[in-house]
GROMACS .gro file of N, CA and C in nm:
model
  417
    1MET      N    1   4.609   5.223   2.933
    1MET     CA    2   4.543   5.099   2.968
    1MET      C    3   4.598   5.040   3.098
    2SER      N    4   4.708   5.089   3.146
    2SER     CA    5   4.771   5.027   3.261
    2SER      C    6   4.688   5.040   3.389
    3ASP      N    7   4.603   5.144   3.400
    3ASP     CA    8   4.521   5.162   3.520
    3ASP      C    9   4.392   5.080   3.516
    4ILE      N   10   4.361   5.022   3.403
    4ILE     CA   11   4.238   4.946   3.387
    4ILE      C   12   4.273   4.797   3.391
    5PRO      N   13   4.203   4.721   3.476
    5PRO     CA   14   4.229   4.576   3.477
    5PRO      C   15   4.202   4.517   3.338
    6LEU      N   16   4.285   4.422   3.295
    6LEU     CA   17   4.272   4.363   3.162
    6LEU      C   18   4.132   4.313   3.132
    7GLU      N   19   4.068   4.249   3.230
    7GLU     CA   20   3.936   4.193   3.205
    7GLU      C   21   3.828   4.301   3.187
    8GLU      N   22   3.860   4.427   3.216
    8GLU     CA   23   3.762   4.536   3.204
    8GLU      C   24   3.787   4.627   3.084
    9ILE      N   25   3.892   4.603   3.008
    9ILE     CA   26   3.927   4.692   2.896
    9ILE      C   27   3.817   4.697   2.791
   10GLY      N   28   3.763   4.582   2.754
   10GLY     CA   29   3.657   4.579   2.652
   10GLY      C   30   3.537   4.661   2.693
   11ALA      N   31   3.493   4.646   2.816
   11ALA     CA   32   3.377   4.722   2.865
   11ALA      C   33   3.411   4.870   2.877
   12TYR      N   34   3.531   4.901   2.926
   12TYR     CA   35   3.572   5.040   2.945
   12TYR      C   36   3.569   5.118   2.813
   13TYR      N   37   3.616   5.055   2.705
   13TYR     CA   38   3.621   5.121   2.575
   13TYR      C   39   3.502   5.084   2.484
   14SER      N   40   3.403   5.015   2.538
   14SER     CA   41   3.282   4.976   2.464
   14SER      C   42   3.317   4.897   2.337
   15LEU      N   43   3.396   4.793   2.353
   15LEU     CA   44   3.440   4.710   2.241
   15LEU      C   45   3.353   4.586   2.230
   16PHE      N   46   3.313   4.554   2.105
   16PHE     CA   47   3.226   4.440   2.080
   16PHE      C   48   3.278   4.359   1.962
   17GLU      N   49   3.234   4.233   1.958
   17GLU     CA   50   3.263   4.149   1.842
   17GLU      C   51   3.196   4.211   1.719
   18GLU      N   52   3.222   4.157   1.603
   18GLU     CA   53   3.169   4.211   1.478
   18GLU      C   54   3.016   4.219   1.476
   19ASP      N   55   2.949   4.134   1.554
   19ASP     CA   56   2.802   4.137   1.557
   19ASP      C   57   2.748   4.261   1.629
   20GLY      N   58   2.834   4.335   1.698
   20GLY     CA   59   2.793   4.456   1.768
   20GLY      C   60   2.718   4.431   1.897
   21VAL      N   61   2.705   4.305   1.937
   21VAL     CA   62   2.628   4.268   2.056
   21VAL      C   63   2.718   4.199   2.160
   22THR      N   64   2.800   4.108   2.114
   22THR     CA   65   2.884   4.029   2.204
   22THR      C   66   3.003   4.113   2.251
   23PRO      N   67   3.013   4.134   2.384
   23PRO     CA   68   3.127   4.213   2.434
   23PRO      C   69   3.260   4.147   2.400
   24LEU      N   70   3.359   4.229   2.369
   24LEU     CA   71   3.493   4.179   2.337
   24LEU      C   72   3.567   4.151   2.468
   25THR      N   73   3.605   4.027   2.488
   25THR     CA   74   3.680   3.990   2.608
   25THR      C   75   3.826   4.031   2.588
   26ALA      N   76   3.900   4.037   2.697
   26ALA     CA   77   4.041   4.077   2.690
   26ALA      C   78   4.119   3.986   2.595
   27GLU      N   79   4.083   3.857   2.591
   27GLU     CA   80   4.154   3.762   2.505
   27GLU      C   81   4.132   3.792   2.357
   28ARG      N   82   4.027   3.868   2.323
   28ARG     CA   83   3.993   3.897   2.183
   28ARG      C   84   4.032   4.038   2.139
   29ILE      N   85   4.083   4.121   2.227
   29ILE     CA   86   4.124   4.257   2.190
   29ILE      C   87   4.249   4.248   2.105
   30PRO      N   88   4.245   4.302   1.982
   30PRO     CA   89   4.357   4.285   1.888
   30PRO      C   90   4.494   4.323   1.943
   31LEU      N   91   4.504   4.433   2.012
   31LEU     CA   92   4.633   4.477   2.066
   31LEU      C   93   4.690   4.373   2.163
   32LEU      N   94   4.604   4.321   2.249
   32LEU     CA   95   4.649   4.220   2.346
   32LEU      C   96   4.673   4.085   2.279
   33ARG      N   97   4.590   4.052   2.178
   33ARG     CA   98   4.612   3.927   2.104
   33ARG      C   99   4.749   3.928   2.036
   34ALA      N  100   4.785   4.039   1.973
   34ALA     CA  101   4.915   4.047   1.906
   34ALA      C  102   5.028   4.026   2.006
   35LEU      N  103   5.012   4.081   2.124
   35LEU     CA  104   5.113   4.067   2.229
   35LEU      C  105   5.121   3.923   2.279
   36ASN      N  106   5.005   3.863   2.306
   36ASN     CA  107   5.002   3.728   2.364
   36ASN      C  108   5.030   3.618   2.262
   37GLU      N  109   4.974   3.634   2.142
   37GLU     CA  110   4.989   3.529   2.040
   37GLU      C  111   5.114   3.548   1.955
   38GLN      N  112   5.178   3.663   1.970
   38GLN     CA  113   5.300   3.695   1.896
   38GLN      C  114   5.282   3.677   1.745
   39THR      N  115   5.171   3.730   1.695
   39THR     CA  116   5.143   3.718   1.553
   39THR      C  117   5.065   3.840   1.505
   40HIS      N  118   5.053   3.854   1.374
   40HIS     CA  119   4.976   3.962   1.313
   40HIS      C  120   4.827   3.934   1.331
   41ILE      N  121   4.753   4.035   1.371
   41ILE     CA  122   4.608   4.021   1.394
   41ILE      C  123   4.536   4.114   1.297
   42ASP      N  124   4.432   4.064   1.234
   42ASP     CA  125   4.348   4.141   1.142
   42ASP      C  126   4.204   4.105   1.177
   43GLN      N  127   4.136   4.191   1.253
   43GLN     CA  128   4.010   4.151   1.315
   43GLN      C  129   3.902   4.257   1.302
   44PRO      N  130   3.784   4.218   1.247
   44PRO     CA  131   3.671   4.311   1.250
   44PRO      C  132   3.614   4.319   1.391
   45MET      N  133   3.566   4.437   1.429
   45MET     CA  134   3.505   4.457   1.560
   45MET      C  135   3.420   4.582   1.557
   46VAL      N  136   3.353   4.612   1.667
   46VAL     CA  137   3.266   4.729   1.678
   46VAL      C  138   3.304   4.806   1.802
   47ILE      N  139   3.310   4.939   1.786
   47ILE     CA  140   3.325   5.028   1.900
   47ILE      C  141   3.191   5.100   1.914
   48ALA      N  142   3.126   5.085   2.030
   48ALA     CA  143   2.992   5.140   2.049
   48ALA      C  144   2.981   5.214   2.182
   49PRO      N  145   3.042   5.333   2.191
   49PRO     CA  146   3.030   5.407   2.316
   49PRO      C  147   2.886   5.455   2.340
   50VAL      N  148   2.849   5.468   2.466
   50VAL     CA  149   2.717   5.516   2.502
   50VAL      C  150   2.700   5.658   2.449
   51ASP      N  151   2.583   5.686   2.393
   51ASP     CA  152   2.546   5.819   2.342
   51ASP      C  153   2.622   5.862   2.216
   52LEU      N  154   2.692   5.769   2.151
   52LEU     CA  155   2.761   5.799   2.025
   52LEU      C  156   2.728   5.690   1.925
   53PRO      N  157   2.733   5.721   1.795
   53PRO     CA  158   2.706   5.617   1.695
   53PRO      C  159   2.810   5.506   1.701
   54LYS      N  160   2.765   5.383   1.678
   54LYS     CA  161   2.860   5.271   1.676
   54LYS      C  162   2.945   5.280   1.550
   55LYS      N  163   3.065   5.226   1.557
   55LYS     CA  164   3.158   5.224   1.444
   55LYS      C  165   3.202   5.082   1.418
   56ASP      N  166   3.184   5.038   1.294
   56ASP     CA  167   3.239   4.909   1.252
   56ASP      C  168   3.382   4.937   1.209
   57ILE      N  169   3.473   4.861   1.264
   57ILE     CA  170   3.614   4.884   1.230
   57ILE      C  171   3.684   4.751   1.200
   58VAL      N  172   3.799   4.764   1.136
   58VAL     CA  173   3.890   4.651   1.122
   58VAL      C  174   4.017   4.694   1.194
   59ALA      N  175   4.053   4.618   1.295
   59ALA     CA  176   4.173   4.647   1.373
   59ALA      C  177   4.286   4.555   1.327
   60LYS      N  178   4.402   4.615   1.307
   60LYS     CA  179   4.522   4.539   1.272
   60LYS      C  180   4.624   4.565   1.382
   61ALA      N  181   4.686   4.459   1.428
   61ALA     CA  182   4.786   4.473   1.534
   61ALA      C  183   4.901   4.377   1.509
   62VAL      N  184   5.020   4.422   1.541
   62VAL     CA  185   5.141   4.339   1.527
   62VAL      C  186   5.230   4.360   1.648
   63PRO      N  187   5.301   4.255   1.689
   63PRO     CA  188   5.396   4.271   1.799
   63PRO      C  189   5.522   4.343   1.751
   64LEU      N  190   5.587   4.414   1.841
   64LEU     CA  191   5.715   4.480   1.813
   64LEU      C  192   5.825   4.403   1.885
   65TYR      N  193   5.936   4.381   1.815
   65TYR     CA  194   6.046   4.300   1.869
   65TYR      C  195   6.175   4.380   1.877
   66ARG      N  196   6.258   4.344   1.974
   66ARG     CA  197   6.398   4.392   1.976
   66ARG      C  198   6.476   4.305   1.878
   67LYS      N  199   6.595   4.346   1.846
   67LYS     CA  200   6.680   4.265   1.757
   67LYS      C  201   6.704   4.127   1.816
   68SER      N  202   6.700   4.119   1.948
   68SER     CA  203   6.723   3.991   2.015
   68SER      C  204   6.603   3.896   2.002
   69GLY      N  205   6.489   3.948   1.953
   69GLY     CA  206   6.369   3.866   1.940
   69GLY      C  207   6.271   3.885   2.055
   70GLU      N  208   6.310   3.960   2.155
   70GLU     CA  209   6.223   3.986   2.269
   70GLU      C  210   6.111   4.082   2.227
   71ILE      N  211   5.988   4.050   2.267
   71ILE     CA  212   5.875   4.139   2.237
   71ILE      C  213   5.879   4.257   2.334
   72ILE      N  214   5.870   4.377   2.278
   72ILE     CA  215   5.873   4.498   2.361
   72ILE      C  216   5.739   4.573   2.360
   73GLY      N  217   5.644   4.524   2.283
   73GLY     CA  218   5.513   4.590   2.278
   73GLY      C  219   5.439   4.552   2.152
   74THR      N  220   5.333   4.626   2.124
   74THR     CA  221   5.256   4.605   2.003
   74THR      C  222   5.217   4.740   1.945
   75VAL      N  223   5.182   4.737   1.818
   75VAL     CA  224   5.129   4.857   1.753
   75VAL      C  225   5.001   4.814   1.681
   76ALA      N  226   4.902   4.903   1.681
   76ALA     CA  227   4.773   4.869   1.620
   76ALA      C  228   4.723   4.988   1.539
   77SER      N  229   4.644   4.957   1.440
   77SER     CA  230   4.573   5.060   1.364
   77SER      C  231   4.429   5.015   1.347
   78MET      N  232   4.341   5.112   1.332
   78MET     CA  233   4.199   5.080   1.314
   78MET      C  234   4.148   5.156   1.194
   79THR      N  235   4.071   5.086   1.110
   79THR     CA  236   4.010   5.147   0.992
   79THR      C  237   3.859   5.143   1.009
   80ASP      N  238   3.796   5.259   0.996
   80ASP     CA  239   3.650   5.268   1.007
   80ASP      C  240   3.589   5.218   0.877
   81VAL      N  241   3.513   5.109   0.884
   81VAL     CA  242   3.448   5.051   0.766
   81VAL      C  243   3.296   5.062   0.775
   82THR      N  244   3.247   5.150   0.862
   82THR     CA  245   3.104   5.165   0.883
   82THR      C  246   3.032   5.200   0.753
   83GLU      N  247   3.079   5.302   0.683
   83GLU     CA  248   3.013   5.345   0.559
   83GLU      C  249   3.017   5.235   0.453
   84THR      N  250   3.126   5.163   0.446
   84THR     CA  251   3.139   5.054   0.349
   84THR      C  252   3.036   4.945   0.379
   85LYS      N  253   3.020   4.909   0.506
   85LYS     CA  254   2.922   4.806   0.543
   85LYS      C  255   2.780   4.852   0.515
   86VAL      N  256   2.751   4.981   0.542
   86VAL     CA  257   2.617   5.034   0.514
   86VAL      C  258   2.590   5.031   0.364
   87ALA      N  259   2.689   5.073   0.283
   87ALA     CA  260   2.674   5.073   0.138
   87ALA      C  261   2.654   4.931   0.084
   88ALA      N  262   2.727   4.835   0.137
   88ALA     CA  263   2.713   4.696   0.093
   88ALA      C  264   2.574   4.644   0.127
   89HIS      N  265   2.523   4.678   0.244
   89HIS     CA  266   2.388   4.635   0.283
   89HIS      C  267   2.283   4.696   0.189
   90LYS      N  268   2.297   4.825   0.159
   90LYS     CA  269   2.203   4.891   0.067
   90LYS      C  270   2.210   4.829  -0.072
   91LEU      N  271   2.329   4.793  -0.116
   91LEU     CA  272   2.344   4.729  -0.247
   91LEU      C  273   2.273   4.594  -0.250
   92ARG      N  274   2.289   4.513  -0.145
   92ARG     CA  275   2.221   4.384  -0.139
   92ARG      C  276   2.069   4.402  -0.141
   93GLU      N  277   2.019   4.502  -0.067
   93GLU     CA  278   1.875   4.529  -0.067
   93GLU      C  279   1.828   4.571  -0.206
   94SER      N  280   1.905   4.656  -0.272
   94SER     CA  281   1.870   4.704  -0.406
   94SER      C  282   1.869   4.589  -0.506
   95GLU      N  283   1.967   4.502  -0.498
   95GLU     CA  284   1.972   4.386  -0.587
   95GLU      C  285   1.853   4.294  -0.566
   96ALA      N  286   1.815   4.272  -0.441
   96ALA     CA  287   1.699   4.187  -0.411
   96ALA      C  288   1.571   4.250  -0.466
   97LYS      N  289   1.559   4.381  -0.451
   97LYS     CA  290   1.440   4.451  -0.502
   97LYS      C  291   1.435   4.442  -0.654
   98ALA      N  292   1.549   4.462  -0.720
   98ALA     CA  293   1.555   4.454  -0.867
   98ALA      C  294   1.521   4.313  -0.915
   99ARG      N  295   1.572   4.211  -0.844
   99ARG     CA  296   1.543   4.073  -0.880
   99ARG      C  297   1.392   4.045  -0.866
  100HIS      N  298   1.334   4.094  -0.756
  100HIS     CA  299   1.191   4.075  -0.735
  100HIS      C  300   1.111   4.147  -0.844
  101THR      N  301   1.148   4.270  -0.875
  101THR     CA  302   1.078   4.348  -0.979
  101THR      C  303   1.087   4.279  -1.115
  102ALA      N  304   1.200   4.221  -1.146
  102ALA     CA  305   1.219   4.155  -1.276
  102ALA      C  306   1.131   4.030  -1.290
  103PHE      N  307   1.102   3.965  -1.180
  103PHE     CA  308   1.031   3.837  -1.187
  103PHE      C  309   0.888   3.840  -1.133
  104HIS      N  310   0.835   3.960  -1.101
  104HIS     CA  311   0.700   3.969  -1.048
  104HIS      C  312   0.622   4.081  -1.114
  105ASP      N  313   0.491   4.060  -1.126
  105ASP     CA  314   0.402   4.161  -1.184
  105ASP      C  315   0.392   4.279  -1.088
  106PRO      N  316   0.407   4.403  -1.140
  106PRO     CA  317   0.405   4.519  -1.051
  106PRO      C  318   0.268   4.545  -0.987
  107LEU      N  319   0.159   4.502  -1.050
  107LEU     CA  320   0.026   4.527  -0.993
  107LEU      C  321  -0.015   4.421  -0.892
  108THR      N  322   0.008   4.296  -0.926
  108THR     CA  323  -0.039   4.187  -0.839
  108THR      C  324   0.068   4.132  -0.747
  109GLY      N  325   0.194   4.151  -0.784
  109GLY     CA  326   0.303   4.092  -0.707
  109GLY      C  327   0.323   3.944  -0.733
  110LEU      N  328   0.243   3.889  -0.826
  110LEU     CA  329   0.254   3.748  -0.859
  110LEU      C  330   0.372   3.724  -0.952
  111PRO      N  331   0.428   3.603  -0.952
  111PRO     CA  332   0.537   3.572  -1.045
  111PRO      C  333   0.492   3.595  -1.189
  112ASN      N  334   0.581   3.650  -1.270
  112ASN     CA  335   0.549   3.678  -1.411
  112ASN      C  336   0.609   3.572  -1.503
  113ARG      N  337   0.594   3.592  -1.632
  113ARG     CA  338   0.643   3.497  -1.732
  113ARG      C  339   0.796   3.481  -1.722
  114ALA      N  340   0.866   3.591  -1.698
  114ALA     CA  341   1.012   3.583  -1.686
  114ALA      C  342   1.053   3.489  -1.572
  115LYS      N  343   0.979   3.493  -1.463
  115LYS     CA  344   1.008   3.404  -1.349
  115LYS      C  345   0.985   3.258  -1.391
  116PHE      N  346   0.873   3.234  -1.459
  116PHE     CA  347   0.843   3.100  -1.506
  116PHE      C  348   0.951   3.051  -1.603
  117ASP      N  349   0.986   3.135  -1.701
  117ASP     CA  350   1.087   3.096  -1.799
  117ASP      C  351   1.222   3.071  -1.732
  118HIS      N  352   1.257   3.157  -1.639
  118HIS     CA  353   1.384   3.144  -1.569
  118HIS      C  354   1.391   3.011  -1.495
  119HIS      N  355   1.284   2.978  -1.421
  119HIS     CA  356   1.286   2.855  -1.343
  119HIS      C  357   1.273   2.731  -1.430
  120SER      N  358   1.191   2.736  -1.532
  120SER     CA  359   1.179   2.616  -1.616
  120SER      C  360   1.310   2.592  -1.690
  121TRP      N  361   1.378   2.699  -1.728
  121TRP     CA  362   1.508   2.687  -1.795
  121TRP      C  363   1.613   2.636  -1.697
  122ALA      N  364   1.617   2.695  -1.580
  122ALA     CA  365   1.721   2.661  -1.482
  122ALA      C  366   1.703   2.520  -1.426
  123ASP      N  367   1.578   2.471  -1.426
  123ASP     CA  368   1.553   2.339  -1.369
  123ASP      C  369   1.587   2.225  -1.464
  124ARG      N  370   1.598   2.254  -1.593
  124ARG     CA  371   1.631   2.149  -1.690
  124ARG      C  372   1.782   2.125  -1.689
  125PRO      N  373   1.823   2.002  -1.707
  125PRO     CA  374   1.967   1.975  -1.714
  125PRO      C  375   2.030   2.052  -1.830
  126LEU      N  376   2.151   2.098  -1.809
  126LEU     CA  377   2.219   2.179  -1.910
  126LEU      C  378   2.232   2.107  -2.044
  127PHE      N  379   2.258   1.977  -2.042
  127PHE     CA  380   2.277   1.907  -2.170
  127PHE      C  381   2.148   1.907  -2.251
  128GLU      N  382   2.029   1.910  -2.184
  128GLU     CA  383   1.903   1.917  -2.256
  128GLU      C  384   1.882   2.056  -2.317
  129GLN      N  385   1.945   2.153  -2.259
  129GLN     CA  386   1.931   2.290  -2.308
  129GLN      C  387   2.029   2.318  -2.422
  130GLY      N  388   2.122   2.226  -2.444
  130GLY     CA  389   2.225   2.250  -2.545
  130GLY      C  390   2.323   2.358  -2.502
  131ARG      N  391   2.342   2.371  -2.371
  131ARG     CA  392   2.429   2.475  -2.318
  131ARG      C  393   2.529   2.416  -2.218
  132THR      N  394   2.620   2.501  -2.176
  132THR     CA  395   2.718   2.461  -2.076
  132THR      C  396   2.693   2.538  -1.947
  133GLU      N  397   2.768   2.506  -1.843
  133GLU     CA  398   2.751   2.570  -1.712
  133GLU      C  399   2.765   2.722  -1.720
  134LYS      N  400   2.855   2.772  -1.807
  134LYS     CA  401   2.875   2.917  -1.816
  134LYS      C  402   2.754   2.989  -1.874
  135ASP      N  403   2.664   2.916  -1.940
  135ASP     CA  404   2.545   2.977  -1.999
  135ASP      C  405   2.427   2.980  -1.903
  136ARG      N  406   2.440   2.917  -1.786
  136ARG     CA  407   2.328   2.911  -1.692
  136ARG      C  408   2.295   3.052  -1.644
  137PRO      N  409   2.165   3.089  -1.646
  137PRO     CA  410   2.126   3.224  -1.600
  137PRO      C  411   2.147   3.237  -1.450
  138GLU      N  412   2.174   3.360  -1.405
  138GLU     CA  413   2.190   3.389  -1.262
  138GLU      C  414   2.055   3.378  -1.194
  139ALA      N  415   2.054   3.327  -1.072
  139ALA     CA  416   1.929   3.314  -0.994
  139ALA      C  417   1.885   3.448  -0.942
   0.00000   0.00000   0.00000
């Protein structure tokens, strides 16, 4: 990194914020943050080189000290969480589809009796239902 100006490191290595769109500035690069802020950094980010698939990662960085307390550098590790994020997104989609299927007629797509019962039940105060908060059905 010594041959690359600090303000160009993010662009040089195709580093982005967690949204995958906002370029990572030098002040936000975990390795440099650990050095400058003198603290442990745990930061999600994206590496998106041209012509290669983007990678969602979690970068961890910590400063290294001499016994005297002087900072002599930093060490960082990166964990690829791309597959985990994709799986979580698919799970959310599947749950939404299952919820829709449970509360809608498969032929017409209109709300079914279960949807009506769920909402009429959920809209009534719990004390009128003779139940407590733990008995409330999931939305």
